Tab-separated table of C-alpha atoms in Angstrom:
chain	number	residue	atom	x	y	z
A	1443	UNK	CA	-37.960	-174.165	-17.624
A	1444	UNK	CA	-39.956	-174.414	-14.375
A	1445	UNK	CA	-42.886	-176.715	-13.783
A	1446	UNK	CA	-45.168	-173.631	-13.854
A	1447	UNK	CA	-44.004	-172.828	-17.381
A	1448	UNK	CA	-44.361	-176.421	-18.688
A	1449	UNK	CA	-46.723	-176.852	-21.593
A	1450	UNK	CA	-50.142	-178.218	-20.558
A	1451	UNK	CA	-49.516	-181.514	-22.370
A	1452	UNK	CA	-46.316	-182.200	-20.352
A	1453	UNK	CA	-48.025	-181.278	-17.065
A	1454	UNK	CA	-50.885	-183.643	-17.788
A	1455	UNK	CA	-48.416	-186.415	-18.659
A	1456	UNK	CA	-46.598	-185.952	-15.341
A	1457	UNK	CA	-49.858	-186.008	-13.448
A	1458	UNK	CA	-50.818	-189.245	-15.201
A	1459	UNK	CA	-47.498	-190.874	-14.244
A	1460	UNK	CA	-47.919	-189.765	-10.614
A	1461	UNK	CA	-51.463	-191.090	-10.407
A	1462	UNK	CA	-50.373	-194.384	-11.980
A	1463	UNK	CA	-47.503	-194.842	-9.539
A	1464	UNK	CA	-49.727	-193.999	-6.588
A	1465	UNK	CA	-52.285	-196.523	-7.767
A	1466	UNK	CA	-49.618	-199.181	-8.078
A	1467	UNK	CA	-48.364	-198.518	-4.559
A	1468	UNK	CA	-51.866	-198.625	-3.125
A	1469	UNK	CA	-52.925	-201.743	-4.990
A	1470	UNK	CA	-49.631	-203.462	-4.105
A	1471	UNK	CA	-50.151	-202.703	-0.435
A	1472	UNK	CA	-53.753	-203.786	-0.328
A	1473	UNK	CA	-53.084	-207.572	-0.122
A	1474	UNK	CA	-50.647	-207.089	2.743
A	1475	UNK	CA	-53.060	-204.708	4.451
A	1476	UNK	CA	-55.968	-207.099	4.180
A	1477	UNK	CA	-53.784	-210.100	5.215
A	1478	UNK	CA	-52.575	-208.212	8.289
A	1479	UNK	CA	-56.073	-207.201	9.370
A	1480	UNK	CA	-57.933	-210.372	8.440
A	1481	UNK	CA	-55.425	-212.785	10.038
A	1482	UNK	CA	-56.784	-213.722	13.485
A	1483	UNK	CA	-54.934	-212.026	16.307
A	1484	UNK	CA	-52.778	-214.751	17.933
A	1485	UNK	CA	-53.278	-215.430	21.617
A	1486	UNK	CA	-50.680	-216.593	24.149
A	1487	UNK	CA	-50.733	-220.333	24.878
A	1488	UNK	CA	-52.383	-221.689	27.993
A	1489	UNK	CA	-49.744	-221.766	30.738
A	1490	UNK	CA	-50.334	-223.758	33.915
A	1491	UNK	CA	-48.706	-221.749	36.698
A	1492	UNK	CA	-50.128	-223.860	39.517
A	1493	UNK	CA	-47.272	-224.629	41.873
A	1494	UNK	CA	-44.898	-222.158	40.205
A	1495	UNK	CA	-42.774	-219.991	42.478
A	1496	UNK	CA	-44.132	-216.427	42.793
A	1497	UNK	CA	-41.086	-214.913	41.091
A	1498	UNK	CA	-41.415	-217.360	38.178
A	1499	UNK	CA	-45.156	-216.737	37.841
A	1500	UNK	CA	-44.552	-212.992	37.929
A	1501	UNK	CA	-41.985	-212.922	35.135
A	1502	UNK	CA	-44.150	-215.178	32.934
A	1503	UNK	CA	-47.292	-213.126	33.546
A	1504	UNK	CA	-45.384	-209.958	32.706
A	1505	UNK	CA	-44.230	-211.452	29.389
A	1506	UNK	CA	-47.787	-212.657	28.630
A	1507	UNK	CA	-49.126	-209.142	29.266
A	1508	UNK	CA	-46.600	-207.718	26.787
A	1509	UNK	CA	-47.868	-210.134	24.118
A	1510	UNK	CA	-51.501	-209.215	24.808
A	1511	UNK	CA	-50.581	-205.545	24.487
A	1512	UNK	CA	-48.714	-206.097	21.178
A	1513	UNK	CA	-50.035	-209.381	19.747
A	1514	UNK	CA	-48.246	-208.891	16.411
A	1515	UNK	CA	-44.850	-208.052	17.882
A	1516	UNK	CA	-42.083	-210.548	17.156
A	1517	UNK	CA	-40.083	-209.093	20.031
A	1518	UNK	CA	-42.909	-209.667	22.538
A	1519	UNK	CA	-43.578	-213.216	21.315
A	1520	UNK	CA	-39.872	-214.029	21.313
A	1521	UNK	CA	-39.396	-212.682	24.839
A	1522	UNK	CA	-42.320	-214.764	26.113
A	1523	UNK	CA	-40.840	-217.840	24.414
A	1524	UNK	CA	-37.445	-217.225	25.999
A	1525	UNK	CA	-38.936	-216.776	29.471
A	1526	UNK	CA	-40.999	-219.946	29.093
A	1527	UNK	CA	-38.007	-221.955	27.814
A	1528	UNK	CA	-35.922	-220.709	30.765
A	1529	UNK	CA	-38.456	-222.217	33.168
A	1530	UNK	CA	-39.010	-225.546	31.360
A	1531	UNK	CA	-42.319	-224.694	29.665
A	1532	UNK	CA	-40.835	-226.126	26.475
A	1533	UNK	CA	-43.971	-226.933	24.454
A	1534	UNK	CA	-45.503	-223.555	25.236
A	1535	UNK	CA	-42.260	-221.814	24.285
A	1536	UNK	CA	-42.330	-223.446	20.843
A	1537	UNK	CA	-45.758	-221.915	20.199
A	1538	UNK	CA	-44.292	-218.506	20.991
A	1539	UNK	CA	-41.183	-219.018	18.858
A	1540	UNK	CA	-43.389	-219.996	15.914
A	1541	UNK	CA	-45.324	-216.727	16.249
A	1542	UNK	CA	-42.093	-214.745	16.627
A	1543	UNK	CA	-40.780	-216.344	13.446
A	1544	UNK	CA	-44.016	-215.529	11.612
A	1545	UNK	CA	-43.736	-211.854	12.472
A	1546	UNK	CA	-39.948	-211.672	11.991
A	1547	UNK	CA	-38.805	-214.309	9.475
A	1548	UNK	CA	-35.253	-212.902	9.432
A	1549	UNK	CA	-34.242	-213.770	13.000
A	1550	UNK	CA	-32.442	-217.162	13.195
A	1551	UNK	CA	-33.153	-217.574	16.909
A	1552	UNK	CA	-36.761	-218.608	16.534
A	1553	UNK	CA	-36.386	-221.618	14.222
A	1554	UNK	CA	-33.140	-222.593	15.968
A	1555	UNK	CA	-34.727	-222.782	19.414
A	1556	UNK	CA	-37.638	-224.777	18.034
A	1557	UNK	CA	-35.150	-227.163	16.442
A	1558	UNK	CA	-33.094	-227.647	19.603
A	1559	UNK	CA	-36.232	-228.668	21.483
A	1560	UNK	CA	-37.283	-231.143	18.801
A	1561	UNK	CA	-33.771	-232.493	18.237
A	1562	UNK	CA	-33.905	-235.448	20.624
A	1563	UNK	CA	-37.622	-236.142	20.479
A	1564	UNK	CA	-38.192	-235.846	16.722
A	1565	UNK	CA	-34.819	-235.480	14.947
A	1566	UNK	CA	-36.315	-235.667	11.456
A	1567	UNK	CA	-38.766	-232.896	12.278
A	1568	UNK	CA	-35.983	-230.801	13.849
A	1569	UNK	CA	-33.751	-230.735	10.749
A	1570	UNK	CA	-35.772	-228.187	8.709
A	1571	UNK	CA	-35.883	-225.800	11.664
A	1572	UNK	CA	-32.116	-225.879	12.179
A	1573	UNK	CA	-31.468	-225.654	8.423
A	1574	UNK	CA	-33.708	-222.582	8.262
A	1575	UNK	CA	-31.788	-221.024	11.146
A	1576	UNK	CA	-28.509	-221.613	9.280
A	1577	UNK	CA	-29.845	-219.887	6.161
A	1578	UNK	CA	-30.830	-216.865	8.229
A	1579	UNK	CA	-27.490	-216.789	10.032
A	1580	UNK	CA	-25.792	-216.619	6.622
A	1581	UNK	CA	-27.757	-213.470	5.789
A	1582	UNK	CA	-28.220	-211.722	9.105
A	1583	UNK	CA	-25.817	-213.223	11.698
A	1584	UNK	CA	-22.775	-214.703	9.915
A	1585	UNK	CA	-20.737	-214.747	13.149
A	1586	UNK	CA	-23.064	-217.356	14.677
A	1587	UNK	CA	-21.574	-220.786	13.941
A	1588	UNK	CA	-23.515	-222.800	16.529
A	1589	UNK	CA	-26.578	-223.476	14.344
A	1590	UNK	CA	-24.405	-224.615	11.416
A	1591	UNK	CA	-22.383	-227.016	13.560
A	1592	UNK	CA	-25.539	-228.380	15.158
A	1593	UNK	CA	-26.913	-228.998	11.676
A	1594	UNK	CA	-23.681	-230.786	10.748
A	1595	UNK	CA	-23.893	-232.967	13.861
A	1596	UNK	CA	-27.491	-233.880	13.116
A	1597	UNK	CA	-26.504	-234.842	9.564
A	1598	UNK	CA	-23.586	-236.850	10.945
A	1599	UNK	CA	-25.963	-238.789	13.175
A	1600	UNK	CA	-27.846	-239.825	10.031
A	1601	UNK	CA	-24.673	-240.870	8.202
A	1602	UNK	CA	-24.982	-238.013	5.691
A	1603	UNK	CA	-21.256	-237.320	5.708
A	1604	UNK	CA	-20.967	-235.254	2.534
A	1605	UNK	CA	-23.646	-232.810	3.665
A	1606	UNK	CA	-22.188	-232.632	7.150
A	1607	UNK	CA	-18.690	-231.953	5.834
A	1608	UNK	CA	-19.984	-229.142	3.649
A	1609	UNK	CA	-21.352	-227.359	6.725
A	1610	UNK	CA	-18.277	-227.990	8.881
A	1611	UNK	CA	-15.890	-226.753	6.214
A	1612	UNK	CA	-17.737	-223.441	6.003
A	1613	UNK	CA	-16.925	-222.902	9.682
A	1614	UNK	CA	-13.307	-224.030	9.324
A	1615	UNK	CA	-12.791	-221.639	6.413
A	1616	UNK	CA	-13.641	-218.735	8.728
A	1617	UNK	CA	-12.176	-220.092	11.997
A	1618	UNK	CA	-9.637	-222.901	11.373
A	1619	UNK	CA	-8.982	-223.375	15.114
A	1620	UNK	CA	-12.620	-223.854	16.114
A	1621	UNK	CA	-12.440	-226.875	18.450
A	1622	UNK	CA	-15.996	-228.044	17.839
A	1623	UNK	CA	-15.601	-227.805	14.053
A	1624	UNK	CA	-12.317	-229.732	14.155
A	1625	UNK	CA	-13.922	-232.433	16.289
A	1626	UNK	CA	-16.915	-232.675	13.944
A	1627	UNK	CA	-14.616	-232.915	10.920
A	1628	UNK	CA	-12.733	-235.689	12.700
A	1629	UNK	CA	-16.039	-237.558	13.047
A	1630	UNK	CA	-16.718	-237.073	9.340
A	1631	UNK	CA	-13.311	-238.582	8.544
A	1632	UNK	CA	-13.935	-241.436	10.983
A	1633	UNK	CA	-17.222	-242.227	9.281
A	1634	UNK	CA	-15.422	-242.396	5.950
A	1635	UNK	CA	-12.581	-244.580	7.274
A	1636	UNK	CA	-10.140	-241.745	6.609
A	1637	UNK	CA	-7.678	-242.473	9.442
A	1638	UNK	CA	-5.184	-239.780	8.427
A	1639	UNK	CA	-7.803	-237.027	8.271
A	1640	UNK	CA	-9.431	-238.271	11.457
A	1641	UNK	CA	-6.167	-238.168	13.415
A	1642	UNK	CA	-5.327	-234.703	12.046
A	1643	UNK	CA	-8.592	-233.040	13.035
A	1644	UNK	CA	-9.069	-234.882	16.330
A	1645	UNK	CA	-5.519	-234.010	17.369
A	1646	UNK	CA	-6.340	-230.347	16.771
A	1647	UNK	CA	-9.503	-230.762	18.849
A	1648	UNK	CA	-7.646	-232.565	21.662
A	1649	UNK	CA	-5.980	-229.374	22.925
A	1650	UNK	CA	-9.235	-227.595	23.790
A	1651	UNK	CA	-11.052	-228.025	27.133
A	1652	UNK	CA	-14.250	-228.114	25.065
A	1653	UNK	CA	-13.292	-231.289	23.190
A	1654	UNK	CA	-10.128	-232.861	24.610
A	1655	UNK	CA	-11.820	-235.710	26.492
A	1656	UNK	CA	-14.127	-236.812	23.671
A	1657	UNK	CA	-11.331	-236.330	21.130
A	1658	UNK	CA	-9.042	-238.622	23.161
A	1659	UNK	CA	-11.761	-241.287	23.337
A	1660	UNK	CA	-12.328	-241.040	19.590
A	1661	UNK	CA	-8.590	-241.217	18.850
A	1662	UNK	CA	-8.414	-244.412	20.918
A	1663	UNK	CA	-11.029	-245.898	18.579
A	1664	UNK	CA	-9.081	-244.769	15.502
A	1665	UNK	CA	-5.850	-246.403	16.659
A	1666	UNK	CA	-7.712	-249.537	17.731
A	1667	UNK	CA	-9.010	-249.791	14.152
A	1668	UNK	CA	-5.401	-249.697	12.995
A	1669	UNK	CA	-4.447	-252.445	15.466
A	1670	UNK	CA	-2.149	-250.016	17.294
A	1671	UNK	CA	-3.104	-251.272	20.748
A	1672	UNK	CA	-0.389	-249.375	22.594
A	1673	UNK	CA	-1.434	-245.945	21.273
A	1674	UNK	CA	-5.113	-246.832	21.678
A	1675	UNK	CA	-4.491	-247.729	25.333
A	1676	UNK	CA	-2.683	-244.424	25.890
A	1677	UNK	CA	-5.609	-242.409	24.506
A	1678	UNK	CA	-8.051	-244.485	26.541
A	1679	UNK	CA	-6.021	-243.627	29.629
A	1680	UNK	CA	-6.134	-239.925	28.742
A	1681	UNK	CA	-9.874	-240.070	28.192
A	1682	UNK	CA	-10.350	-241.593	31.652
A	1683	UNK	CA	-8.078	-239.131	33.431
A	1684	UNK	CA	-9.169	-235.906	31.757
A	1685	UNK	CA	-11.937	-233.855	33.394
A	1686	UNK	CA	-15.256	-233.663	31.603
A	1687	UNK	CA	-15.308	-231.388	28.570
A	1688	UNK	CA	-16.773	-227.929	29.054
A	1689	UNK	CA	-20.119	-227.186	27.436
A	1690	UNK	CA	-20.303	-225.323	24.134
A	1691	UNK	CA	-20.954	-221.615	24.441
A	1692	UNK	CA	-24.293	-221.097	22.700
A	1693	UNK	CA	-25.387	-217.451	22.576
A	1694	UNK	CA	-28.994	-218.333	21.829
A	1695	UNK	CA	-29.224	-220.782	24.729
A	1696	UNK	CA	-27.382	-218.401	27.047
A	1697	UNK	CA	-29.975	-215.753	26.265
A	1698	UNK	CA	-32.842	-217.678	27.782
A	1699	UNK	CA	-30.786	-219.234	30.579
A	1700	UNK	CA	-29.948	-215.723	31.776
A	1701	UNK	CA	-33.678	-215.082	32.215
A	1702	UNK	CA	-34.192	-217.859	34.759
A	1703	UNK	CA	-35.489	-216.599	38.095
A	1704	UNK	CA	-36.725	-218.277	41.272
A	1705	UNK	CA	-34.898	-220.902	43.282
A	1706	UNK	CA	-33.293	-222.723	40.370
A	1707	UNK	CA	-31.971	-219.524	38.846
A	1708	UNK	CA	-30.459	-218.473	42.159
A	1709	UNK	CA	-28.969	-221.928	42.721
A	1710	UNK	CA	-27.302	-221.841	39.308
A	1711	UNK	CA	-25.918	-218.404	40.059
A	1712	UNK	CA	-24.500	-219.602	43.384
A	1713	UNK	CA	-23.005	-222.687	41.727
A	1714	UNK	CA	-21.357	-220.531	39.048
A	1715	UNK	CA	-19.786	-218.429	41.810
A	1716	UNK	CA	-18.470	-221.610	43.439
A	1717	UNK	CA	-16.938	-222.743	40.166
A	1718	UNK	CA	-15.184	-219.392	39.974
A	1719	UNK	CA	-13.824	-219.935	43.512
A	1720	UNK	CA	-15.895	-217.000	44.780
A	1721	UNK	CA	-16.983	-218.962	47.838
A	1722	UNK	CA	-17.914	-216.035	50.097
A	1723	UNK	CA	-20.282	-214.592	47.476
A	1724	UNK	CA	-21.703	-218.047	46.841
A	1725	UNK	CA	-22.470	-218.484	50.564
A	1726	UNK	CA	-24.104	-215.057	50.581
A	1727	UNK	CA	-26.414	-216.078	47.731
A	1728	UNK	CA	-27.290	-219.349	49.502
A	1729	UNK	CA	-28.088	-217.419	52.698
A	1730	UNK	CA	-30.316	-215.024	50.758
A	1731	UNK	CA	-31.970	-218.030	49.158
A	1732	UNK	CA	-32.583	-219.511	52.592
A	1733	UNK	CA	-34.233	-216.268	53.709
A	1734	UNK	CA	-36.490	-216.376	50.655
A	1735	UNK	CA	-37.140	-220.137	50.705
A	1736	UNK	CA	-36.668	-221.293	54.331
A	1737	UNK	CA	-36.996	-225.012	53.642
A	1738	UNK	CA	-34.747	-228.053	53.860
A	1739	UNK	CA	-33.598	-227.808	50.229
A	1740	UNK	CA	-32.109	-224.358	50.828
A	1741	UNK	CA	-30.606	-225.470	54.143
A	1742	UNK	CA	-28.973	-228.539	52.627
A	1743	UNK	CA	-27.526	-226.465	49.772
A	1744	UNK	CA	-26.066	-223.941	52.221
A	1745	UNK	CA	-24.814	-226.657	54.587
A	1746	UNK	CA	-23.124	-228.527	51.763
A	1747	UNK	CA	-21.362	-225.360	50.584
A	1748	UNK	CA	-20.224	-224.444	54.101
A	1749	UNK	CA	-18.876	-227.976	54.573
A	1750	UNK	CA	-17.298	-228.847	51.223
A	1751	UNK	CA	-16.313	-225.419	49.900
A	1752	UNK	CA	-15.719	-223.207	52.932
A	1753	UNK	CA	-14.516	-226.001	55.235
A	1754	UNK	CA	-16.678	-224.728	58.101
A	1755	UNK	CA	-18.000	-227.997	59.559
A	1756	UNK	CA	-19.350	-226.308	62.709
A	1757	UNK	CA	-21.553	-223.835	60.796
A	1758	UNK	CA	-22.607	-226.618	58.439
A	1759	UNK	CA	-23.714	-228.765	61.392
A	1760	UNK	CA	-26.144	-226.114	62.644
A	1761	UNK	CA	-27.707	-225.540	59.214
A	1762	UNK	CA	-28.029	-229.273	58.505
A	1763	UNK	CA	-29.627	-230.000	61.896
A	1764	UNK	CA	-32.239	-227.352	61.084
A	1765	UNK	CA	-32.830	-229.069	57.743
A	1766	UNK	CA	-33.390	-232.418	59.481
A	1767	UNK	CA	-35.841	-230.852	61.929
A	1768	UNK	CA	-37.821	-229.616	58.918
A	1769	UNK	CA	-37.519	-232.825	56.906
A	1770	UNK	CA	-36.362	-235.877	58.890
A	1771	UNK	CA	-36.485	-237.987	55.737
A	1772	UNK	CA	-33.988	-235.923	53.751
A	1773	UNK	CA	-31.140	-238.350	53.043
A	1774	UNK	CA	-28.691	-235.662	51.924
A	1775	UNK	CA	-29.151	-233.708	55.153
A	1776	UNK	CA	-28.284	-236.798	57.232
A	1777	UNK	CA	-25.323	-237.677	55.019
A	1778	UNK	CA	-23.751	-234.218	55.020
A	1779	UNK	CA	-24.349	-233.924	58.757
A	1780	UNK	CA	-22.542	-237.253	59.239
A	1781	UNK	CA	-19.628	-235.892	57.215
A	1782	UNK	CA	-19.598	-232.595	59.150
A	1783	UNK	CA	-19.525	-234.443	62.462
A	1784	UNK	CA	-16.725	-236.735	61.263
A	1785	UNK	CA	-14.663	-233.736	60.149
A	1786	UNK	CA	-15.091	-232.025	63.518
A	1787	UNK	CA	-14.081	-235.179	65.394
A	1788	UNK	CA	-11.097	-235.678	63.095
A	1789	UNK	CA	-9.926	-232.086	63.620
A	1790	UNK	CA	-10.188	-232.460	67.390
A	1791	UNK	CA	-8.213	-235.713	67.274
A	1792	UNK	CA	-5.480	-234.277	65.073
A	1793	UNK	CA	-5.059	-231.180	67.217
A	1794	UNK	CA	-5.093	-233.070	70.503
A	1795	UNK	CA	-8.376	-231.455	71.544
A	1796	UNK	CA	-11.117	-232.694	73.854
A	1797	UNK	CA	-11.056	-236.475	73.353
A	1798	UNK	CA	-14.524	-237.030	74.808
A	1799	UNK	CA	-15.991	-234.391	72.501
A	1800	UNK	CA	-14.239	-235.983	69.519
A	1801	UNK	CA	-15.697	-239.399	70.409
A	1802	UNK	CA	-19.143	-237.811	70.744
A	1803	UNK	CA	-18.823	-236.312	67.262
A	1804	UNK	CA	-17.778	-239.683	65.816
A	1805	UNK	CA	-20.643	-241.452	67.589
A	1806	UNK	CA	-23.218	-238.937	66.315
A	1807	UNK	CA	-21.635	-239.049	62.853
A	1808	UNK	CA	-21.955	-242.828	62.708
A	1809	UNK	CA	-25.618	-242.578	63.673
A	1810	UNK	CA	-26.335	-239.934	61.006
A	1811	UNK	CA	-24.586	-242.120	58.414
A	1812	UNK	CA	-26.806	-245.026	59.496
A	1813	UNK	CA	-29.937	-242.875	59.115
A	1814	UNK	CA	-28.880	-241.697	55.658
A	1815	UNK	CA	-28.179	-245.265	54.524
A	1816	UNK	CA	-31.530	-246.424	55.938
A	1817	UNK	CA	-33.275	-243.874	53.712
A	1818	UNK	CA	-31.187	-244.778	50.650
A	1819	UNK	CA	-29.461	-248.152	51.140
A	1820	UNK	CA	-27.445	-247.875	47.896
A	1821	UNK	CA	-25.849	-244.530	48.814
A	1822	UNK	CA	-22.203	-245.532	49.046
A	1823	UNK	CA	-21.027	-242.259	50.586
A	1824	UNK	CA	-23.346	-242.691	53.577
A	1825	UNK	CA	-21.925	-246.156	54.309
A	1826	UNK	CA	-18.432	-244.756	53.894
A	1827	UNK	CA	-18.968	-241.827	56.267
A	1828	UNK	CA	-20.478	-244.180	58.844
A	1829	UNK	CA	-17.526	-246.543	58.459
A	1830	UNK	CA	-15.019	-243.727	59.021
A	1831	UNK	CA	-16.745	-242.733	62.246
A	1832	UNK	CA	-16.921	-246.361	63.406
A	1833	UNK	CA	-13.216	-246.766	62.695
A	1834	UNK	CA	-12.358	-243.781	64.885
A	1835	UNK	CA	-14.541	-245.240	67.640
A	1836	UNK	CA	-12.432	-248.414	67.529
A	1837	UNK	CA	-15.304	-250.479	66.105
A	1838	UNK	CA	-13.178	-252.189	63.433
A	1839	UNK	CA	-15.565	-254.979	62.486
A	1840	UNK	CA	-18.487	-252.582	62.119
A	1841	UNK	CA	-16.323	-250.157	60.126
A	1842	UNK	CA	-15.229	-252.907	57.730
A	1843	UNK	CA	-18.837	-253.993	57.242
A	1844	UNK	CA	-19.913	-250.407	56.402
A	1845	UNK	CA	-17.026	-249.884	53.985
A	1846	UNK	CA	-17.678	-253.195	52.251
A	1847	UNK	CA	-21.263	-252.028	51.707
A	1848	UNK	CA	-19.907	-248.828	50.153
A	1849	UNK	CA	-17.745	-250.840	47.739
A	1850	UNK	CA	-20.703	-253.058	46.796
A	1851	UNK	CA	-22.820	-249.984	46.086
A	1852	UNK	CA	-20.123	-248.234	44.025
A	1853	UNK	CA	-17.490	-250.733	42.876
A	1854	UNK	CA	-15.998	-248.059	40.578
A	1855	UNK	CA	-15.420	-245.652	43.485
A	1856	UNK	CA	-11.677	-245.464	44.104
A	1857	UNK	CA	-11.970	-243.787	47.496
A	1858	UNK	CA	-14.174	-246.593	48.846
A	1859	UNK	CA	-11.598	-249.224	47.828
A	1860	UNK	CA	-8.785	-247.135	49.304
A	1861	UNK	CA	-10.460	-246.574	52.679
A	1862	UNK	CA	-11.495	-250.216	52.913
A	1863	UNK	CA	-7.925	-251.261	52.054
A	1864	UNK	CA	-6.501	-248.890	54.647
A	1865	UNK	CA	-8.880	-250.185	57.321
A	1866	UNK	CA	-8.092	-253.785	56.423
A	1867	UNK	CA	-4.386	-253.013	56.735
A	1868	UNK	CA	-4.926	-251.400	60.136
A	1869	UNK	CA	-6.779	-254.553	61.170
A	1870	UNK	CA	-3.859	-256.777	60.109
A	1871	UNK	CA	-5.681	-258.217	57.088
A	1872	UNK	CA	-2.829	-257.438	54.703
A	1873	UNK	CA	-3.652	-259.729	51.768
A	1874	UNK	CA	-7.233	-258.426	51.557
A	1875	UNK	CA	-5.876	-254.915	51.971
A	1876	UNK	CA	-3.537	-255.341	48.998
A	1877	UNK	CA	-6.434	-256.454	46.810
A	1878	UNK	CA	-8.529	-253.386	47.728
A	1879	UNK	CA	-5.608	-250.991	47.362
A	1880	UNK	CA	-4.839	-252.465	43.948
A	1881	UNK	CA	-8.464	-251.885	42.977
A	1882	UNK	CA	-8.164	-248.288	44.204
A	1883	UNK	CA	-5.130	-247.785	41.962
A	1884	UNK	CA	-6.973	-249.190	38.966
A	1885	UNK	CA	-10.138	-247.155	39.607
A	1886	UNK	CA	-8.429	-243.977	40.719
A	1887	UNK	CA	-6.794	-242.795	37.537
A	1888	UNK	CA	-9.027	-239.707	37.514
A	1889	UNK	CA	-8.424	-238.996	41.212
A	1890	UNK	CA	-4.693	-238.237	41.643
A	1891	UNK	CA	-4.904	-237.624	45.404
A	1892	UNK	CA	-6.590	-240.986	45.983
A	1893	UNK	CA	-4.123	-242.706	43.664
A	1894	UNK	CA	-1.107	-241.242	45.483
A	1895	UNK	CA	-2.417	-242.275	48.903
A	1896	UNK	CA	-3.387	-245.737	47.660
A	1897	UNK	CA	0.031	-246.254	46.072
A	1898	UNK	CA	1.855	-245.264	49.278
A	1899	UNK	CA	-0.361	-247.477	51.426
A	1900	UNK	CA	-0.012	-250.356	48.959
A	1901	UNK	CA	3.790	-250.165	49.148
A	1902	UNK	CA	3.742	-250.087	52.953
A	1903	UNK	CA	1.520	-253.149	53.175
A	1904	UNK	CA	3.488	-254.951	50.467
A	1905	UNK	CA	6.777	-254.354	52.321
A	1906	UNK	CA	5.180	-255.607	55.510
A	1907	UNK	CA	3.914	-258.758	53.753
A	1908	UNK	CA	7.315	-259.390	52.163
A	1909	UNK	CA	9.175	-258.864	55.444
A	1910	UNK	CA	6.738	-261.192	57.171
A	1911	UNK	CA	7.264	-263.823	54.491
A	1912	UNK	CA	11.055	-263.483	54.791
A	1913	UNK	CA	10.904	-263.772	58.579
A	1914	UNK	CA	8.711	-266.878	58.301
A	1915	UNK	CA	11.086	-268.452	55.768
A	1916	UNK	CA	14.106	-267.879	58.021
């Protein structure tokens, strides 16, 4: 039977149901409607752009304009927060993340980024933000483990081992080989005096470049607790020799770091190219940066890259001299120029080139090292570069004095001990040389090239001392 043929009573009943449902929908929507319209329209925070680079000011102003256009948009507020965080407007970014969270309470990024900012300043206040981010990751981004592990680490710092372990285990259940989770679980076991569990998890973490150095240091502590001094010493040695652990990959942090513009953003990009051994592209970025920001900071950055990465001491000299003309008080410009001049003189000497030109380079290099050290007297590398130039000029006493200053400034610097020991040996001061070369061997465990040279020089001097003693005895 069609609706047209329904009895009047049934049609009236259907109409009543429809009207009732419509009324319920309307009345249910009214509170939200009135809340939405009566809540004051949020305004962007005050942002002091005085002194900001034009490109930084532009990208911030653009994000502010988007918020003014759509003041109730979580996406616009979140984007403004990310741009501000990328350029170190941290307090202002938190205001934006709070608004983004209000308009989109499902996205874990907004409480997480507020929590990471508060973590070191107000750890107790940061915990609820990170915990809220974890809850939202569970529902809407289960592949994101960073917030959960950060929460575990914050709980660990408070000695709340059971709660921390609960969070870590949830990650290990999904990804048993996660290096950060294994390291964190090792810390949980360490806090509970569970040596077996600690060794198991830290050993798993010790194979990853993200955690191998800190895992080795922690394992040394575990074995020291067990009075196993030999194994503890071995892990201490590993911890000293291993390169620094790589940083965690955090998608939410990467998101705002990728938005950084201006000089610092370009510098980071150039440095990342250097780390990837893409030196030519890195130099190109530094040259573009110099065109955009023609000041001594850009010149020093380019000069340093030309010198240390590309090995072009001649090109570096020209750029660094320009930097000094702009800023005579820039210590780094004087130091790197001293090094560039020493390298040119050394190359001429090794290749049998113009001796007078080589001596001129050494003389100018020594003077630039002196100027750098005058600006920053505790800069060991400046004293060392000056000493190298003085040594090539035949000024042994002056060279020894400069190198001794370098050692006093940085007693942990293996290269300074090695070069001082080598110069002492060349000056016939063998017993002092042996002491410095021994120090270089002890300090140089993380610098294999220095250690190898120091060991060879040490053996040469030792043989000479022993032969001299034998000759004297006979």
